[in-house]
Short mmCIF file of C-alpha atoms and ligand atoms in Angstrom, two decimals:
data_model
loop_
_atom_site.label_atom_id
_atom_site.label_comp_id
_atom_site.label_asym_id
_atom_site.label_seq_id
_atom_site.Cartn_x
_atom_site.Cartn_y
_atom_site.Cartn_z
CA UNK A 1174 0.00 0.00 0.00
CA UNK A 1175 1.60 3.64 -0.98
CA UNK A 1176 1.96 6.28 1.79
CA UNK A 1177 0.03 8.88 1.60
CA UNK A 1178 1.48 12.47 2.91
CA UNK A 1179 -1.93 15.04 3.03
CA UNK A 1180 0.11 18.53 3.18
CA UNK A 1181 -1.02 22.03 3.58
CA UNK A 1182 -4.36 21.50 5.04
CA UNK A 1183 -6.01 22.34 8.24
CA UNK A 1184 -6.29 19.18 10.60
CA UNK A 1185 -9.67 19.65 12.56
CA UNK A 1186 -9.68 17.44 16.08
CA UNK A 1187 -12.49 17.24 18.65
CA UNK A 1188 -10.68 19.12 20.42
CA UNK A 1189 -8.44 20.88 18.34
CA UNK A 1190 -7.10 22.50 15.35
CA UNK A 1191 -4.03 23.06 13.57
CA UNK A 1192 -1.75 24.06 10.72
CA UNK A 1193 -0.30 20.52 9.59
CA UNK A 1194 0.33 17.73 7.59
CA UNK A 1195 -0.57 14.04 8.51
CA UNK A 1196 1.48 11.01 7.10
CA UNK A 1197 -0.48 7.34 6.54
CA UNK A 1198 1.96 4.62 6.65
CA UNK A 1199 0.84 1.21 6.01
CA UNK A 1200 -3.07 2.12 6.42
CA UNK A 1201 -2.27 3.79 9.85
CA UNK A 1202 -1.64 7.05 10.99
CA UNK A 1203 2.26 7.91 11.30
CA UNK A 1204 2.69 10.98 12.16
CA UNK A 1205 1.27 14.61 12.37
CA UNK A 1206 3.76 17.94 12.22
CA UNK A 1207 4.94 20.45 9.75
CA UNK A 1208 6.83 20.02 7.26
CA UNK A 1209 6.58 16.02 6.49
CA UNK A 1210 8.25 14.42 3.82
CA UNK A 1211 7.98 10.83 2.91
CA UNK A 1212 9.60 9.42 -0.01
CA UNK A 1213 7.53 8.05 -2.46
CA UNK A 1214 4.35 8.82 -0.53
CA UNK A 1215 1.65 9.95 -2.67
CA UNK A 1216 1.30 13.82 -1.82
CA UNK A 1217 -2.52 15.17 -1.30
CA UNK A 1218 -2.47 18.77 -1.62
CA UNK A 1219 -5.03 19.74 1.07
CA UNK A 1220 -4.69 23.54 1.10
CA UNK A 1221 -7.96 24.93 2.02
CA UNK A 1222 -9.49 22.04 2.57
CA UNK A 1223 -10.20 20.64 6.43
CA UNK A 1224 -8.52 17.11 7.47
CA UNK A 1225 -10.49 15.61 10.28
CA UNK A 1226 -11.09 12.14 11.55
CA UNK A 1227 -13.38 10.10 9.49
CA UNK A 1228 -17.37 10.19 10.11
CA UNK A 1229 -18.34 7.48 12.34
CA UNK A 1230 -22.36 6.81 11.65
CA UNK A 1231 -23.65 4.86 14.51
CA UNK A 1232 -27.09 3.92 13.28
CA UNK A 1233 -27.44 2.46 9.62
CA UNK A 1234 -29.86 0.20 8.22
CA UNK A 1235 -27.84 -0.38 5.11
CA UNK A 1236 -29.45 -3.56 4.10
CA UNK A 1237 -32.90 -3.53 5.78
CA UNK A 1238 -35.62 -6.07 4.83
CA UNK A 1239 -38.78 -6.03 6.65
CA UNK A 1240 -41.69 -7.95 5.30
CA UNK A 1241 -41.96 -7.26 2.04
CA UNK A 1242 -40.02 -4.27 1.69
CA UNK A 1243 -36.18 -4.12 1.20
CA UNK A 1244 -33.75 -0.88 1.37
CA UNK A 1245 -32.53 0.63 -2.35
CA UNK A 1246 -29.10 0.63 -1.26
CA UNK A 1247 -27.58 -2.80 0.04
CA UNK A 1248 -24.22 -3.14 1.55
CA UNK A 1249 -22.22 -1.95 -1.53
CA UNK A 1250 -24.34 0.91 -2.67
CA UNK A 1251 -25.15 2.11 1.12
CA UNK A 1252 -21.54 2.18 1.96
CA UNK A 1253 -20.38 3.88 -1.38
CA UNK A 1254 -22.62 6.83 -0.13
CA UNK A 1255 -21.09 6.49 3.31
CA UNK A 1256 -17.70 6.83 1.87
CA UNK A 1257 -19.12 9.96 -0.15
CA UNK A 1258 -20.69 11.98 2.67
CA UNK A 1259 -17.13 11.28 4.36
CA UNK A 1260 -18.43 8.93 6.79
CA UNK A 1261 -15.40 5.34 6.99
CA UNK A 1262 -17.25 3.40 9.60
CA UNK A 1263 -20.88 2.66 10.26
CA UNK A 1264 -22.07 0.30 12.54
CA UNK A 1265 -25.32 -1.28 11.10
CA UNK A 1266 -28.11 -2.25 12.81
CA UNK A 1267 -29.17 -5.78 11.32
CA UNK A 1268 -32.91 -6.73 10.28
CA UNK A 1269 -34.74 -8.96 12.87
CA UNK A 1270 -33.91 -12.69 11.70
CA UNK A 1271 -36.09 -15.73 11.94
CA UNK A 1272 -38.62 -15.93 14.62
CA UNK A 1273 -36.44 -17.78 18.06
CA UNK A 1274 -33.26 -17.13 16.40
CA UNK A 1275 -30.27 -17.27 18.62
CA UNK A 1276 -28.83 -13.24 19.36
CA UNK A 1277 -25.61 -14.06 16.80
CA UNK A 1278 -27.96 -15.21 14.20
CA UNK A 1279 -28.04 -11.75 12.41
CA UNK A 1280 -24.59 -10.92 13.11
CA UNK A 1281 -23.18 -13.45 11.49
CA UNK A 1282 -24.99 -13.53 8.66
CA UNK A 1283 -24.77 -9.67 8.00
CA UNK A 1284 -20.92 -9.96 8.57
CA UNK A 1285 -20.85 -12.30 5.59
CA UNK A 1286 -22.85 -10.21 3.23
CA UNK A 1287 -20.88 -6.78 4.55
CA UNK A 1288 -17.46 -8.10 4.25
CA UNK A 1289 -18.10 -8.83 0.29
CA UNK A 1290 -19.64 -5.49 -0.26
CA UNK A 1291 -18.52 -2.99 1.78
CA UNK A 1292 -16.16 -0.30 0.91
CA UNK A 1293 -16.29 1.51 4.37
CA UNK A 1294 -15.43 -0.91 7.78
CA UNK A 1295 -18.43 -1.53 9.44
CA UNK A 1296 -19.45 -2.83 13.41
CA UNK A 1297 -22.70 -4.39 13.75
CA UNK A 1298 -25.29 -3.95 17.22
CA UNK A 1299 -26.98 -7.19 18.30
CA UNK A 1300 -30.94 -6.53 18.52
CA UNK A 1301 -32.81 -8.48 21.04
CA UNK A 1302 -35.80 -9.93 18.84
CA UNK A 1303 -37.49 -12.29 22.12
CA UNK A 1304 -35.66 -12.63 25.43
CA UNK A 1305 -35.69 -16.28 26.78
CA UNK A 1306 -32.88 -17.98 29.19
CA UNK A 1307 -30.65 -18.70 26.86
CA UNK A 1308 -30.46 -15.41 24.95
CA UNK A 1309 -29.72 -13.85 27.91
CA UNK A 1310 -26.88 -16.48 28.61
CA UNK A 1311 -25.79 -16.08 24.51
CA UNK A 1312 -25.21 -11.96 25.45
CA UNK A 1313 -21.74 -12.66 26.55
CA UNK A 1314 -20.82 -14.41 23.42
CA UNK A 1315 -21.54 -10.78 22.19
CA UNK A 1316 -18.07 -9.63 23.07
CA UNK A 1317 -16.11 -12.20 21.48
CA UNK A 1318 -17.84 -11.04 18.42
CA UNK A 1319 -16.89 -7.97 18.44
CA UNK A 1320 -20.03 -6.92 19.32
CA UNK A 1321 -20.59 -3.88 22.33
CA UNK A 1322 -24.00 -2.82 22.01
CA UNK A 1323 -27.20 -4.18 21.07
CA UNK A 1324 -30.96 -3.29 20.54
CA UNK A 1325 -34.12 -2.72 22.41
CA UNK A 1326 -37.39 -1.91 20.53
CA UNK A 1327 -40.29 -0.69 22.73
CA UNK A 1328 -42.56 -0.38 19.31
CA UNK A 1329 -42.94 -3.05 16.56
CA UNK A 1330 -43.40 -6.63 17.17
CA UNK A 1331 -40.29 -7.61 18.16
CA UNK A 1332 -40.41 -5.33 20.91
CA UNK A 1333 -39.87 -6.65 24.84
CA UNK A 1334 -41.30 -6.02 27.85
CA UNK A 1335 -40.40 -4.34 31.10
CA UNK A 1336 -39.53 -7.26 32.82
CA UNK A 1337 -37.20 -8.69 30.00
CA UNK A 1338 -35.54 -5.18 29.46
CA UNK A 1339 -34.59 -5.38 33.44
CA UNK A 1340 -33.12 -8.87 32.68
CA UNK A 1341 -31.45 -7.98 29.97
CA UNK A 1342 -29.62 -4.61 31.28
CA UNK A 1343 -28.64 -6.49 34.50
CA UNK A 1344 -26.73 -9.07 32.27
CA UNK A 1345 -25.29 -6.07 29.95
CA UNK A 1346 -24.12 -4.13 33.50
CA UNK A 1347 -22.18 -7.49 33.98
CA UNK A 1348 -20.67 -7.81 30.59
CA UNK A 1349 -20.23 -4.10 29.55
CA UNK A 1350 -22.58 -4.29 26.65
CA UNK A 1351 -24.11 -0.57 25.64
CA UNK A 1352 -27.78 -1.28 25.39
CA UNK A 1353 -29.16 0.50 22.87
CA UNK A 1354 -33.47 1.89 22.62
CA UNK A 1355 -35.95 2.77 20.24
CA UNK A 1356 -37.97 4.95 22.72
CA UNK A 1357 -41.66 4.69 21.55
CA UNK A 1358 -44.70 3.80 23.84
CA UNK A 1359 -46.22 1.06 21.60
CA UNK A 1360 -49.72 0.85 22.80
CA UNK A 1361 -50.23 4.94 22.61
CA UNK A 1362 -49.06 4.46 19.07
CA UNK A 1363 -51.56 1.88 17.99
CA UNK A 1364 -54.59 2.91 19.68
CA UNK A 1365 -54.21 6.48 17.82
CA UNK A 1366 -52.92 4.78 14.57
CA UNK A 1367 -56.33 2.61 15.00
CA UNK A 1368 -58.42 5.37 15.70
CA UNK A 1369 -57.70 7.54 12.86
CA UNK A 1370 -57.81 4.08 10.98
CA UNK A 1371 -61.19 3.96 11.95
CA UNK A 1372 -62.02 7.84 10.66
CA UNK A 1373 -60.43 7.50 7.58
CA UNK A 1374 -57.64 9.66 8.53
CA UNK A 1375 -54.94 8.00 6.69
CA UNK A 1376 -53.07 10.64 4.77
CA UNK A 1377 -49.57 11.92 6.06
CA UNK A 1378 -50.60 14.63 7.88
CA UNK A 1379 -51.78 11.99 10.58
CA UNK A 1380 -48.32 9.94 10.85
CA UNK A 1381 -47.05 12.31 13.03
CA UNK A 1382 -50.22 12.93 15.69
CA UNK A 1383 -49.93 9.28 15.65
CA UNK A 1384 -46.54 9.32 17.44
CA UNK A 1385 -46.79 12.55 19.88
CA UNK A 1386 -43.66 13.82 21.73
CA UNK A 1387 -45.34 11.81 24.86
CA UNK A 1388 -45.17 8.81 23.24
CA UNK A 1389 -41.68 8.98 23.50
CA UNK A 1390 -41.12 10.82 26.68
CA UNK A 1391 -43.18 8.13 28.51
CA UNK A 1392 -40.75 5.37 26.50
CA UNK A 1393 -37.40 7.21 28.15
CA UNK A 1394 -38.65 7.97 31.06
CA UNK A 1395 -39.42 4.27 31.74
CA UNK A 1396 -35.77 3.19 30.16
CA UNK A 1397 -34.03 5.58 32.19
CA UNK A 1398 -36.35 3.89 35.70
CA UNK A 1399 -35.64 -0.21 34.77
CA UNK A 1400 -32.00 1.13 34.42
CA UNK A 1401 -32.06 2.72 37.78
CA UNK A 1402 -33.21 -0.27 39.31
CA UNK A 1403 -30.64 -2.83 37.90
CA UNK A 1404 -28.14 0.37 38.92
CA UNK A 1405 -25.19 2.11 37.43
CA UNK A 1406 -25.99 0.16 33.88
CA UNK A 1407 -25.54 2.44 30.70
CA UNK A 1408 -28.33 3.05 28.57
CA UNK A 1409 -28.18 4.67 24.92
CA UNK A 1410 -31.22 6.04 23.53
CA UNK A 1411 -31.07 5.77 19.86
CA UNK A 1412 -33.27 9.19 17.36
CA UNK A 1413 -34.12 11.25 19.89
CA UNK A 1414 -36.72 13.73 18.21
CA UNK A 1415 -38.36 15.99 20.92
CA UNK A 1416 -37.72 18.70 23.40
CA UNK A 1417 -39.65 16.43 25.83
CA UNK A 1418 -37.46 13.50 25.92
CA UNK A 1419 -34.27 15.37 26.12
CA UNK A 1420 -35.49 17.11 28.78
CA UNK A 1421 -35.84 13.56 30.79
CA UNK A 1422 -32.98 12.64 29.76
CA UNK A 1423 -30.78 16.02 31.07
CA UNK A 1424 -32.79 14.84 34.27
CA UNK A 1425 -30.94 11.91 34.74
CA UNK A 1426 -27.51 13.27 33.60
CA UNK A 1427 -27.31 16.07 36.46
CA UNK A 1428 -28.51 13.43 38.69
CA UNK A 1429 -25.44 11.57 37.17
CA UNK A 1430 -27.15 8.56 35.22
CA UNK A 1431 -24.97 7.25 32.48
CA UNK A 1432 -27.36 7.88 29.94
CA UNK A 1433 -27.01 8.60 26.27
CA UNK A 1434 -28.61 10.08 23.40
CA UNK A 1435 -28.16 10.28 19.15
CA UNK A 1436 -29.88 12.40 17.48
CA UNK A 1437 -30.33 12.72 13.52
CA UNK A 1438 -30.59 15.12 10.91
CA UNK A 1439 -33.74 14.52 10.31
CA UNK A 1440 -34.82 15.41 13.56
CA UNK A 1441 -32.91 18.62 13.52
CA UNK A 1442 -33.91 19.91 10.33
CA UNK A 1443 -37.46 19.27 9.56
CA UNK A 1444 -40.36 19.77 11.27
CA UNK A 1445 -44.29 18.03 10.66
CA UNK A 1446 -44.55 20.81 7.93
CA UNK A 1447 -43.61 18.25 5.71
CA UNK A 1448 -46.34 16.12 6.17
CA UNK A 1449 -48.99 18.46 4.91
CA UNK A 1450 -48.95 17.39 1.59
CA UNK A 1451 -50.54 14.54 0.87
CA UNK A 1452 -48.05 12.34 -1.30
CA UNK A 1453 -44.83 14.34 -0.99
CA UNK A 1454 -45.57 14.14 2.95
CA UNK A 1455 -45.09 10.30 2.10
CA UNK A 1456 -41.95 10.81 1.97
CA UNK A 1457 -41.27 11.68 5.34
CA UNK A 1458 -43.19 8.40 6.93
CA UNK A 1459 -40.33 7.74 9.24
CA UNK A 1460 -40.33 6.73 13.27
CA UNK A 1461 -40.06 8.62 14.98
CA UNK A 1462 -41.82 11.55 13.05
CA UNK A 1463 -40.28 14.82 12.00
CA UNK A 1464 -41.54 17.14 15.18
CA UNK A 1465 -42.07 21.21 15.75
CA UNK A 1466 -39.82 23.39 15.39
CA UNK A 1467 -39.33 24.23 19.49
CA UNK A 1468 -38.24 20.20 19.12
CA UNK A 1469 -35.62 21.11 16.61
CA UNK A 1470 -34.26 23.87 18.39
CA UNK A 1471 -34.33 22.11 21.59
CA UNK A 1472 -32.35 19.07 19.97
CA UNK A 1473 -29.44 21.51 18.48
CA UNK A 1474 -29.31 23.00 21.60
CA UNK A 1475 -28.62 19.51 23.46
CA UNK A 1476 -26.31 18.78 20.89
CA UNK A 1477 -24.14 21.96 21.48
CA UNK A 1478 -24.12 21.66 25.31
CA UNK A 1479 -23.52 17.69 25.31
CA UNK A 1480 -26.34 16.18 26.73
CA UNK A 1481 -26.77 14.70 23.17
CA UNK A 1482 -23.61 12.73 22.34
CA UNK A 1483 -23.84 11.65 18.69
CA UNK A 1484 -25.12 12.60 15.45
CA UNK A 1485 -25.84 9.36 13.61
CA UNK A 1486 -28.42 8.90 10.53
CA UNK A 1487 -30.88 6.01 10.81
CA UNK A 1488 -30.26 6.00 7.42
CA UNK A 1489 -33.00 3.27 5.75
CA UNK A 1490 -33.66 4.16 2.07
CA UNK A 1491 -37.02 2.47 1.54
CA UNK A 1492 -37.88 4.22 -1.72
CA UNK A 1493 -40.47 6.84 -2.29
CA UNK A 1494 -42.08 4.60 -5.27
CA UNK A 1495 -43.05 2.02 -2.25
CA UNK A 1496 -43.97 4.53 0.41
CA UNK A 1497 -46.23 6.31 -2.38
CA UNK A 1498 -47.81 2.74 -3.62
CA UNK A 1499 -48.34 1.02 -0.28
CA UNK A 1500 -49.33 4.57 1.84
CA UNK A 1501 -51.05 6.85 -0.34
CA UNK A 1502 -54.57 5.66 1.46
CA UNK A 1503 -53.10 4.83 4.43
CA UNK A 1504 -49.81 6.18 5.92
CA UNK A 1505 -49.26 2.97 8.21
CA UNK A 1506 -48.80 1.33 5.53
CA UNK A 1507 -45.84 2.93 3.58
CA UNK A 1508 -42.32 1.43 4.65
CA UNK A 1509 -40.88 3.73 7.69
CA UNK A 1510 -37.03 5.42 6.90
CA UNK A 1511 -35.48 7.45 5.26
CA UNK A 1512 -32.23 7.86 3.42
CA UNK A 1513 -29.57 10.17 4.96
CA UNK A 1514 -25.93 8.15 5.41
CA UNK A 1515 -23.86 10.96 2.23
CA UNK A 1516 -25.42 14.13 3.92
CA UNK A 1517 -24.93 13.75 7.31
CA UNK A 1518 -21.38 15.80 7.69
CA UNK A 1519 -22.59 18.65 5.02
CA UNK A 1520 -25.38 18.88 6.91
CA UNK A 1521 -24.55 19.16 10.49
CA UNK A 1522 -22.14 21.24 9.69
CA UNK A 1523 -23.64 23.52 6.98
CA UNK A 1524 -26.61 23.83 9.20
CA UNK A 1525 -24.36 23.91 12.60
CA UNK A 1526 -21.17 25.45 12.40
CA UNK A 1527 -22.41 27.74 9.52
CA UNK A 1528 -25.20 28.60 11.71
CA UNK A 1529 -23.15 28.83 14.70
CA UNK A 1530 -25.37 26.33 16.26
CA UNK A 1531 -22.13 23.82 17.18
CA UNK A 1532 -18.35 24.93 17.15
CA UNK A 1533 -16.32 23.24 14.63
CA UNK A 1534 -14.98 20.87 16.98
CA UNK A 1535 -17.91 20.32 18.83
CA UNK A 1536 -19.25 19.08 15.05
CA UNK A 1537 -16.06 16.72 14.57
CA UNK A 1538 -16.86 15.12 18.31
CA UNK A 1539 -20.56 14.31 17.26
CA UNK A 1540 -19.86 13.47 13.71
CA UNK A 1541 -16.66 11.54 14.37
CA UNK A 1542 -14.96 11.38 18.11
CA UNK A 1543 -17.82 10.62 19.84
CA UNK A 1544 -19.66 7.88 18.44
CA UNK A 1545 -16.45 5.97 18.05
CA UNK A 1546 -15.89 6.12 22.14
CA UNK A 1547 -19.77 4.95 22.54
CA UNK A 1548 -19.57 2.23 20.50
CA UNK A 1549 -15.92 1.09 21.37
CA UNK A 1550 -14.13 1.99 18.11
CA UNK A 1551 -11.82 4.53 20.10
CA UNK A 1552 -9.12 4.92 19.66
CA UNK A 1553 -9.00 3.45 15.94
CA UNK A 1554 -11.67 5.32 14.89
CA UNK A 1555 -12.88 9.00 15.69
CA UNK A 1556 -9.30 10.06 16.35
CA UNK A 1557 -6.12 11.74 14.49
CA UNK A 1558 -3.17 10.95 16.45
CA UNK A 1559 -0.16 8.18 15.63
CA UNK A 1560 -1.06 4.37 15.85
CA UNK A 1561 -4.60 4.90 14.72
CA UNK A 1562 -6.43 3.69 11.73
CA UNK A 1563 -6.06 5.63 8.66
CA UNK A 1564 -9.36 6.87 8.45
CA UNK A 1565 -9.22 10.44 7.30
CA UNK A 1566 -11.52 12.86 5.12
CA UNK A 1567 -10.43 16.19 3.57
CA UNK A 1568 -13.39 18.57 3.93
CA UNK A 1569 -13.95 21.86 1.80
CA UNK A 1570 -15.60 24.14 4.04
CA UNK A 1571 -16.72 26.36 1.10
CA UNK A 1572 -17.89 24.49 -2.10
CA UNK A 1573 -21.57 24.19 -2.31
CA UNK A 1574 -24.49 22.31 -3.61
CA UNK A 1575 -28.13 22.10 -3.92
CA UNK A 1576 -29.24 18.84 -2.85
CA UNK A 1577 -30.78 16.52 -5.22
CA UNK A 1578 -30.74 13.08 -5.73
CA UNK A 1579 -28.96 13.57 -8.86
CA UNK A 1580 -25.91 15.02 -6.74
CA UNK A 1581 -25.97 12.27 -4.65
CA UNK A 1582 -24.40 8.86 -4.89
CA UNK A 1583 -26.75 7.12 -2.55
CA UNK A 1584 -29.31 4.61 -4.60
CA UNK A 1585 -32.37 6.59 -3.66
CA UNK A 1586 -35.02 8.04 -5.62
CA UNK A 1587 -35.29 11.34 -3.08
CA UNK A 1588 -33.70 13.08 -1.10
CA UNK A 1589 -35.65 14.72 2.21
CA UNK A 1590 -33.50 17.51 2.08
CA UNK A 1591 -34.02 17.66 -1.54
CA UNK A 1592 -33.50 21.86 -2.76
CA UNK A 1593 -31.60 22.54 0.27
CA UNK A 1594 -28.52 24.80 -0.31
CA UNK A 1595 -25.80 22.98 1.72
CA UNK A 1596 -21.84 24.64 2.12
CA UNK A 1597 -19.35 22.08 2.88
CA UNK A 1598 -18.58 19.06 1.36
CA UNK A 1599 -15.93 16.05 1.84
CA UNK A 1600 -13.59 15.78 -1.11
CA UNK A 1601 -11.65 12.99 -0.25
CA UNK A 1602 -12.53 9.43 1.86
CA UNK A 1603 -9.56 7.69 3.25
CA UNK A 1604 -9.97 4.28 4.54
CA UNK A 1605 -7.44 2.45 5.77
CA UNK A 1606 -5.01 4.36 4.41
CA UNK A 1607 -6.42 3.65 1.15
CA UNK A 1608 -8.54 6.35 -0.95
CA UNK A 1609 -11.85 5.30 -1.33
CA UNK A 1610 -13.70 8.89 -3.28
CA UNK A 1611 -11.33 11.39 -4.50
CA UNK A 1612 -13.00 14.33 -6.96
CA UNK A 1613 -16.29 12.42 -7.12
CA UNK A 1614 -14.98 8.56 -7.63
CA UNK A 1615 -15.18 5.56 -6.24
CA UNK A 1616 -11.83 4.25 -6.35
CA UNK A 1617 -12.05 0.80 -3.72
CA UNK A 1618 -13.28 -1.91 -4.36
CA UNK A 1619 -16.24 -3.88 -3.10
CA UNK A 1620 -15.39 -5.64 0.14
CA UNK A 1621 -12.58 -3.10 0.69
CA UNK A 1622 -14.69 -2.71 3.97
CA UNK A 1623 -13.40 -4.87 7.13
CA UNK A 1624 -15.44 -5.64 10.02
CA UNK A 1625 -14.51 -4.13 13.51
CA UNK A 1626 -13.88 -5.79 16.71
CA UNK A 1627 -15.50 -3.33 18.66
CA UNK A 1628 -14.77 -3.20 22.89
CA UNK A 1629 -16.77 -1.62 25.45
CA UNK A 1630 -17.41 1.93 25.34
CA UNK A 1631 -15.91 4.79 26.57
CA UNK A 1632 -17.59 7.14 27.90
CA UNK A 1633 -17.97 10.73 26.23
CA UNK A 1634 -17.23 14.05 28.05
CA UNK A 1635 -20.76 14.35 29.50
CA UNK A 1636 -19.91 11.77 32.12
CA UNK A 1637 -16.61 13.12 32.75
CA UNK A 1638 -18.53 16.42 34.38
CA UNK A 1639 -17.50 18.06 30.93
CA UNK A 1640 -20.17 20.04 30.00
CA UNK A 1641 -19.86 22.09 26.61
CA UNK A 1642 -21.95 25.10 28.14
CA UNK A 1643 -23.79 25.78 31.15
CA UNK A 1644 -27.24 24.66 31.07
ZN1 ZN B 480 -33.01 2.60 13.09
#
């Protein structure tokens, strides 16, 4: 593998920033100082241009199937836009498998089908489908997997109940698994889904008043109360979309609770205007819902203060064709997700450090620094410094673009930020030490991509007494 010497550009830390060049040896980091040479390194001319760690995106559904309905993108495509947006590691969150399946089931078989496709490394979270005796005695198999977190649903089918949750974070206290939540109260959800059902109030407009802000305050409330009881166990709430649940969860963090929370673009930049139209609205059909703006501006603000670690995606590219097909009559029905994995770094930091809602490094901490520590890819990933991986983007803080899908690599026939004038755009992927998209190419191939042996996480800043700002 050539070394690669990135001169002249400005390297951008969580913490700090500098005039200097960075030298990838052997698909590590070497060194970092002024002046490098390297013979017979290949020389990236960075002038201008910001060199930061790699995006970590901690929630991807890259190759979702549920029912009937199967994400556009796939390992290969879905990690080609990764590599675009300037994200080099996701960590996916598999589809439920079989009904009784054992908790490795899905991990193994999504390793297989990631390693052949995948052009950015990848972790994978275990989901807990059922709970019975011997999934709770297969959790510490996690670990020599590779595997530090894993899911909880409180909505769907395969969602558990109180009593299994308590079981389950009392093993993961034991074993230092991160457990991670989808914070919706399932039976609130239903009855109002059923009840407009029953009025014939199935158009968008009604997807979100289906799924009200208590729906999921009651949902963390309750996660961050069974993790009390089993006692100084972490918990990790996964899309948090309302001013209502973050204020629960600030609760808990002055009272010193190790709890966590991601938050996504989507629920930071649109609000449940978009559901007004009828079919475009469709588009939006996502859990939890796009929420009001005082949500939004709540969320950014949690985000710039720390009580929100981590600005992941949830990225799941079900297309518009089968949201508009299966929903137009009734919104339940149209395939929940949307796509979001190649504009996560423009965004947050077009809309955040443009916008001087988040300071520059603040952005490279949630984008990058922080997610690695949570999900135990720290220090290889989310960090510039000697000895770690060479996972490195070059960012141009100035060139712009209208969002459309056309710009985009991602295999998705929208875009929800589609007409949105975004400043700031990765212009290089490193992975590995290898270049992966230089000037719009995709230069690795498939199965480029290895899978991560992730260890227990670390905490982030907010449990360190850190905080970014005063509350
Ligand atoms: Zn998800």
């Amino acid at each position: 593998m050539q070394d690669i010497l990135i001169k002249n550009g400005i390297i951008v830390t969580a913490d700090k920033t500098l005039q200097a060049d960075l030298l990838l040896v052997d698909g590590t980091i070497a060194a970092l100082g002024e002046a490098l040479e390297r013979q017979g390194a290949q020389v990236i001319d960075a002038a201008g241009q910001y060199v930061m760690p790699g995006g970590v995106d901690a929630h991807t559904h890259l190759n979702l199937t549920v029912g009937s309905f199967k994400v556009s993108d796939g390992f290969y495509e879905g990690s080609a836009a990764a590599a675009f947006g300037g994200t080099t590691c996701v960590v996916e969150h598999p589809s439920f498998g079989p009904d009784g399946c054992s908790l490795l089931h899905q991990i193994k078989s999504s390793r297989l089908q990631a390693e052949k496709a995948c052009v950015v490394d990848f972790g994978l979270h275990g989901v807990f489908q059922h709970v019975t005796p011997s999934i709770l005695d297969e959790m510490q198999m996690l670990s020599t997997h590779g595997v530090s977190s894993a899911k909880i649903y409180l909505t769907y089918s395969g969602r558990l109940q109180d009593r299994q949750i308590l079981d389950v974070l009392n093993r993961a206290k034991g074993i230092g698994l991160l457990t991670a939540f989808h914070a919706e109260h399932h039976d609130i959800i239903d009855f109002l889904s059923s009840r407009f059902q029953a009025e014939q109030k199935g158009t968008a407009r009604y997807h979100p008043l289906s799924r009200p802000d208590y729906a999921e305050a009651e949902a963390i409330y309750r996660i961050i109360s069974l993790a009390e009881a089993v006692g100084d166990v972490p918990v990790y709430i996964v899309h948090l979309s309302t001013a209502a649940g973050l204020r629960i969860i600030e609760k808990a963090q002055d009272r010193g609770l190790p709890v966590y929370a991601e938050v996504c673009p989507q629920h930071l930049l649109l609000d449940d205007a978009c559901y007004e139209d009828p079919e475009r609205g469709l588009r939006y059909i996502m859990a939890p819902p796009a929420r009001k703006a005082a949500d939004t501006a709540a969320l950014w603000q949690g985000l710039a203060q720390g009580s929100i670690a981590v600005a992941a995606t949830d990225h799941c590219s079900f297309t518009f064709g089968d949201k508009l097909s299966h929903g137009r009559d009734d919104f339940t029905k149209a395939p929940g997700g949307i796509p979001g994995v190649e504009t996560r770094l423009p965004l947050l930091f077009s809309e955040g450090v443009l916008k001087n809602r988040l300071s520059l490094h603040r952005f490279v901490d949630v984008v990058s620094t922080a997610p690695a520590r949570l999900m135990g890819l720290f220090p290889r990933k989310g960090h510039l410094a000697p000895g770690a991986d060479g996972d490195v983007i070059l960012f141009d803080p100035k060139m712009e673009k209208i969002i459309t899908p056309k710009i985009l690599r991602q295999n998705a026939d929208y875009s929800p930020y589609e007409g949105m004038l975004v400043r700031g755009w990765p212009t290089t992927t490193i992975v590995r030490g290898r270049i992966v998209v230089r000037e719009g190419k995709l230069l690795a191939d498939q199965g480029w991509g290895q899978y991560i042996d992730r260890g227990p996480a670390v905490s982030t800043s907010i449990n360190e007494g850190e905080r970014h700002e005063k509350r």
